[in-house]
Coordinates of N, CA, C and O in Angstrom, one line a residue:
M11 N -11.2 45.7 35.0 CA -12.5 45.5 34.4 C -13.4 44.8 35.5 O -13.0 43.9 36.1
N12 N -14.6 45.3 35.6 CA -15.5 44.7 36.6 C -16.4 43.7 35.8 O -17.3 44.1 35.1
L13 N -16.2 42.5 36.1 CA -17.0 41.4 35.4 C -18.0 40.8 36.3 O -17.8 40.7 37.5
Y14 N -19.1 40.3 35.7 CA -20.1 39.6 36.5 C -19.5 38.3 37.0 O -19.8 37.9 38.1
F15 N -18.6 37.7 36.2 CA -18.0 36.4 36.6 C -16.5 36.6 36.8 O -15.9 37.4 36.1
T16 N -15.9 36.0 37.7 CA -14.5 36.0 37.9 C -14.0 34.5 37.8 O -14.8 33.6 37.9
P17 N -12.7 34.3 37.6 CA -12.3 32.9 37.5 C -12.7 32.1 38.7 O -13.0 30.9 38.7
E18 N -12.8 32.7 39.9 CA -13.1 32.0 41.1 C -14.6 31.8 41.3 O -15.0 30.8 42.0
T19 N -15.5 32.6 40.7 CA -16.9 32.5 40.8 C -17.6 32.0 39.6 O -18.8 32.2 39.5
F20 N -16.9 31.5 38.6 CA -17.5 31.2 37.3 C -18.3 29.8 37.5 O -17.7 28.8 37.1
T21 N -19.5 29.9 38.0 CA -20.3 28.7 38.1 C -21.7 29.1 37.7 O -22.6 29.1 38.5
P22 N -21.9 29.5 36.4 CA -23.2 29.9 36.0 C -24.2 28.8 35.9 O -23.8 27.6 35.7
V23 N -25.5 29.1 36.0 CA -26.5 28.1 35.8 C -26.8 27.9 34.4 O -26.9 26.7 34.0
D24 N -26.9 28.9 33.6 CA -27.1 28.8 32.1 C -25.8 28.9 31.4 O -25.2 29.9 31.2
H25 N -25.3 27.7 31.1 CA -23.9 27.7 30.4 C -23.8 26.5 29.5 O -24.5 25.5 29.6
F26 N -22.8 26.6 28.7 CA -22.4 25.5 27.8 C -20.9 25.3 28.0 O -20.2 26.3 28.2
T27 N -20.4 24.1 27.8 CA -19.0 23.9 27.9 C -18.6 23.1 26.6 O -19.3 22.2 26.1
R28 N -17.5 23.6 26.0 CA -16.9 22.9 24.8 C -15.5 22.6 25.0 O -14.7 23.5 25.4
D29 N -15.0 21.4 24.8 CA -13.6 21.1 24.7 C -13.2 21.2 23.3 O -13.8 20.5 22.4
V30 N -12.2 22.0 23.0 CA -11.8 22.2 21.6 C -10.3 22.0 21.4 O -9.5 22.2 22.3
Q31 N -10.0 21.6 20.2 CA -8.6 21.3 19.8 C -8.1 22.6 19.2 O -8.2 22.8 18.0
I32 N -7.5 23.4 20.0 CA -6.9 24.7 19.5 C -6.1 25.3 20.6 O -6.3 25.0 21.8
D33 N -5.1 26.1 20.3 CA -4.3 26.7 21.4 C -4.9 28.1 21.6 O -5.7 28.6 20.8
R34 N -4.5 28.8 22.7 CA -5.1 30.0 23.1 C -4.9 31.1 22.1 O -5.8 31.9 21.7
E35 N -3.7 31.2 21.5 CA -3.3 32.2 20.5 C -4.2 32.1 19.3 O -4.8 33.1 18.8
E36 N -4.4 30.9 18.8 CA -5.2 30.7 17.6 C -6.7 30.9 17.9 O -7.5 31.5 17.1
F37 N -7.2 30.5 19.1 CA -8.5 30.8 19.5 C -8.8 32.3 19.5 O -9.8 32.7 19.0
L38 N -7.9 33.1 20.1 CA -8.1 34.5 20.2 C -8.0 35.2 18.8 O -8.7 36.1 18.5
R39 N -7.2 34.6 17.9 CA -7.2 35.1 16.6 C -8.5 34.9 15.8 O -8.9 35.7 15.1
Q40 N -9.1 33.7 16.1 CA -10.3 33.4 15.4 C -11.6 34.0 16.0 O -12.7 34.0 15.4
L41 N -11.5 34.4 17.3 CA -12.6 34.8 18.0 C -13.5 35.9 17.3 O -14.7 35.8 17.3
P42 N -12.9 37.0 16.8 CA -13.8 38.0 16.2 C -14.7 37.5 15.1 O -15.9 37.8 15.1
D43 N -14.2 36.6 14.3 CA -15.1 36.0 13.2 C -16.1 35.1 13.9 O -17.3 35.0 13.4
A44 N -15.7 34.3 14.9 CA -16.6 33.3 15.5 C -17.8 34.0 16.2 O -18.8 33.4 16.3
I45 N -17.6 35.2 16.7 CA -18.7 35.9 17.4 C -19.3 37.1 16.5 O -19.8 38.0 17.0
D46 N -19.1 36.9 15.2 CA -19.7 37.8 14.3 C -19.3 39.3 14.5 O -20.1 40.2 14.4
K47 N -18.0 39.5 14.7 CA -17.4 40.8 14.9 C -18.0 41.6 16.0 O -17.9 42.9 16.1
R48 N -18.6 41.0 17.0 CA -19.0 41.7 18.2 C -17.8 42.2 19.0 O -16.7 41.7 18.9
Q49 N -18.1 43.3 19.7 CA -17.0 43.8 20.6 C -16.8 42.9 21.8 O -17.7 42.2 22.2
F50 N -15.6 42.8 22.3 CA -15.3 42.0 23.5 C -14.1 42.5 24.2 O -13.3 43.3 23.7
K51 N -14.0 42.1 25.5 CA -12.9 42.5 26.3 C -12.4 41.2 27.0 O -13.1 40.3 27.3
I52 N -11.1 41.2 27.1 CA -10.4 40.1 27.7 C -9.8 40.5 29.1 O -9.1 41.5 29.1
D53 N -10.1 39.7 30.1 CA -9.5 40.0 31.4 C -8.9 38.6 31.9 O -9.7 37.8 32.4
G54 N -7.7 38.3 31.7 CA -7.1 37.1 32.1 C -7.7 36.0 31.2 O -7.6 36.0 30.0
D55 N -8.4 35.0 31.8 CA -9.0 33.9 31.1 C -10.5 34.1 30.9 O -11.2 33.2 30.5
I56 N -11.0 35.3 31.1 CA -12.4 35.6 30.9 C -12.6 36.6 29.8 O -11.9 37.6 29.7
I57 N -13.5 36.2 28.9 CA -13.8 37.1 27.7 C -15.2 37.6 28.0 O -16.1 36.8 28.2
A58 N -15.5 38.9 27.9 CA -16.8 39.5 28.1 C -17.3 40.1 26.8 O -16.6 40.8 26.1
I59 N -18.5 39.6 26.4 CA -19.1 40.1 25.1 C -20.4 40.7 25.4 O -21.4 40.0 25.7
P60 N -20.5 42.1 25.3 CA -21.8 42.7 25.6 C -22.9 42.3 24.6 O -22.6 42.1 23.4
E61 N -24.1 42.0 25.1 CA -25.2 41.6 24.3 C -26.5 42.3 24.7 O -27.0 42.0 25.8
K62 N -27.0 43.3 24.0 CA -28.2 44.0 24.3 C -28.2 44.4 25.8 O -27.4 45.2 26.2
D63 N -29.1 43.8 26.6 CA -29.1 44.2 28.1 C -28.3 43.2 28.9 O -28.3 43.3 30.2
G64 N -27.5 42.3 28.3 CA -26.8 41.3 29.1 C -25.4 41.2 28.5 O -24.8 42.1 28.0
A65 N -24.9 40.0 28.7 CA -23.5 39.7 28.2 C -23.3 38.2 28.1 O -24.0 37.4 28.8
V66 N -22.4 37.8 27.2 CA -21.8 36.5 27.2 C -20.5 36.5 27.8 O -19.7 37.4 27.5
H67 N -20.2 35.5 28.6 CA -18.8 35.4 29.2 C -18.3 34.1 28.8 O -19.0 33.1 28.9
I68 N -17.0 34.1 28.4 CA -16.3 32.8 28.0 C -15.1 32.7 28.9 O -14.3 33.6 28.9
R69 N -15.0 31.6 29.6 CA -13.8 31.3 30.4 C -13.0 30.3 29.6 O -13.5 29.3 29.1
I70 N -11.7 30.6 29.5 CA -10.8 29.7 28.8 C -10.0 28.9 29.8 O -9.4 29.5 30.7
T71 N -10.0 27.6 29.7 CA -9.1 26.8 30.5 C -8.2 26.0 29.6 O -8.7 25.2 28.7
D72 N -6.9 26.1 29.9 CA -5.9 25.3 29.1 C -5.9 23.9 29.6 O -5.7 23.6 30.8
L73 N -6.2 22.9 28.8 CA -6.3 21.5 29.2 C -4.9 20.8 28.8 O -4.8 19.6 29.0
G74 N -4.0 21.6 28.4 CA -2.7 21.0 28.0 C -2.7 20.3 26.6 O -3.5 20.7 25.8
V75 N -1.8 19.4 26.4 CA -1.6 18.8 25.1 C -2.2 17.4 25.2 O -1.8 16.6 26.1
K76 N -3.0 17.0 24.2 CA -3.5 15.7 24.1 C -2.6 15.0 23.1 O -2.4 15.5 22.0
E77 N -2.1 13.8 23.5 CA -1.2 13.1 22.6 C -1.9 11.9 22.0 O -2.5 11.1 22.7
M78 N -1.8 11.8 20.7 CA -2.3 10.7 19.9 C -1.2 10.1 19.1 O -1.0 10.6 18.0
G79 N -0.4 9.2 19.7 CA 0.8 8.7 19.1 C 1.8 9.8 19.0 O 2.1 10.4 20.0
E80 N 2.3 10.1 17.8 CA 3.2 11.2 17.6 C 2.5 12.5 17.5 O 3.2 13.6 17.5
L81 N 1.2 12.5 17.3 CA 0.5 13.8 17.1 C 0.2 14.4 18.5 O -0.3 13.8 19.4
K82 N 0.5 15.7 18.6 CA 0.3 16.4 19.8 C -0.7 17.6 19.5 O -0.5 18.4 18.7
L83 N -1.8 17.5 20.2 CA -2.9 18.5 20.0 C -3.2 19.4 21.2 O -3.5 18.9 22.3
P84 N -3.0 20.7 21.0 CA -3.4 21.6 22.2 C -4.9 21.6 22.4 O -5.6 21.6 21.5
M85 N -5.3 21.6 23.7 CA -6.7 21.5 24.0 C -7.1 22.7 25.0 O -6.3 23.0 25.9
L86 N -8.3 23.2 24.7 CA -8.8 24.2 25.6 C -10.2 23.8 26.0 O -10.9 23.1 25.2
R87 N -10.7 24.2 27.2 CA -12.1 24.1 27.6 C -12.6 25.5 27.5 O -12.0 26.4 28.1
L88 N -13.8 25.6 26.9 CA -14.4 26.9 26.8 C -15.8 26.8 27.5 O -16.6 26.0 27.2
D89 N -15.9 27.6 28.6 CA -17.2 27.7 29.3 C -17.9 29.0 28.9 O -17.4 30.1 29.1
F90 N -19.1 28.8 28.4 CA -19.9 30.0 28.0 C -21.0 30.2 29.0 O -21.8 29.3 29.4
A91 N -21.1 31.4 29.6 CA -22.1 31.8 30.5 C -22.9 33.0 30.0 O -22.3 33.9 29.3
F92 N -24.1 33.1 30.3 CA -25.0 34.1 29.7 C -25.7 34.9 30.8 O -26.4 34.3 31.7
Q93 N -25.5 36.2 30.8 CA -26.0 37.1 31.8 C -27.2 37.9 31.2 O -27.0 38.6 30.3
N94 N -28.3 37.8 31.8 CA -29.5 38.6 31.4 C -29.8 38.4 30.0 O -30.1 39.4 29.3
M95 N -29.8 37.2 29.5 CA -30.1 36.9 28.1 C -31.3 35.9 28.0 O -31.4 35.0 28.8
R96 N -32.2 36.2 27.0 CA -33.3 35.3 26.7 C -32.8 34.0 26.1 O -31.7 34.0 25.4
D97 N -33.5 32.9 26.2 CA -33.1 31.6 25.6 C -32.9 31.8 24.1 O -32.0 31.2 23.6
E98 N -33.8 32.5 23.5 CA -33.7 32.7 22.0 C -32.4 33.4 21.6 O -31.7 33.0 20.6
D99 N -32.0 34.4 22.4 CA -30.7 35.1 22.2 C -29.5 34.2 22.4 O -28.5 34.3 21.7
I100 N -29.6 33.4 23.4 CA -28.5 32.4 23.7 C -28.4 31.4 22.5 O -27.3 31.2 22.0
D101 N -29.5 30.9 22.1 CA -29.5 30.0 21.0 C -28.9 30.6 19.7 O -28.1 30.0 19.0
D102 N -29.3 31.9 19.4 CA -28.8 32.6 18.3 C -27.3 32.8 18.4 O -26.6 32.6 17.4
F103 N -26.8 33.2 19.5 CA -25.4 33.4 19.7 C -24.6 32.1 19.5 O -23.6 32.1 18.7
M104 N -25.1 31.0 20.1 CA -24.4 29.7 20.0 C -24.5 29.2 18.6 O -23.5 28.5 18.1
D105 N -25.6 29.4 17.9 CA -25.7 28.9 16.5 C -24.7 29.6 15.7 O -24.0 28.9 14.9
I106 N -24.5 30.9 15.8 CA -23.5 31.6 15.0 C -22.1 31.1 15.4 O -21.3 30.8 14.5
Y107 N -21.9 31.0 16.7 CA -20.5 30.6 17.1 C -20.2 29.2 16.6 O -19.1 29.0 16.0
E108 N -21.1 28.3 16.7 CA -20.8 26.9 16.3 C -20.7 26.8 14.8 O -19.9 26.0 14.3
Q109 N -21.6 27.5 14.0 CA -21.5 27.5 12.6 C -20.1 28.0 12.1 O -19.6 27.5 11.1
R110 N -19.6 29.0 12.8 CA -18.3 29.6 12.3 C -17.1 28.9 12.8 O -16.0 29.2 12.4
T111 N -17.3 28.0 13.8 CA -16.1 27.3 14.3 C -16.1 25.8 14.1 O -15.1 25.1 14.4
L112 N -17.2 25.3 13.5 CA -17.2 23.8 13.3 C -16.2 23.4 12.2 O -16.1 24.0 11.1
R113 N -15.4 22.4 12.6 CA -14.4 21.9 11.7 C -14.7 20.4 11.6 O -15.0 19.8 12.6
G114 N -14.4 19.8 10.5 CA -14.5 18.3 10.4 C -13.8 17.5 11.4 O -14.2 16.4 11.7
S115 N -12.7 18.1 11.9 CA -11.8 17.3 12.8 C -12.3 17.4 14.3 O -11.8 16.8 15.2
G116 N -13.4 18.2 14.5 CA -13.9 18.4 15.8 C -13.3 19.5 16.6 O -13.8 19.8 17.7
G117 N -12.3 20.2 16.1 CA -11.8 21.3 16.9 C -12.4 22.6 16.5 O -13.5 22.6 15.9
M118 N -11.9 23.7 16.9 CA -12.4 25.0 16.6 C -12.1 25.4 15.3 O -11.1 25.2 14.7

């Protein structure tokens, strides 16, 4: 897959970062609902989501397990980058994503 961003060059100017309490398997299971059933492709740790004339790219970074006493929480960092998208479209995408993933505990 030919992506605009690769794991080595993923340094977008317009981006958001979220640290979330979830493991990769569960994140990928929830992703279709979180992005409103949009089409997407996965290449390693990069997810590409076509959007009109542009795309959203999400890089997944495994942060390991956060330990809180006996509680062990899997953590991921999600970097969202936006290619050829207007500010309004970025806001709309992130609003939908955040509404569908917001949990009282602060995870995804």
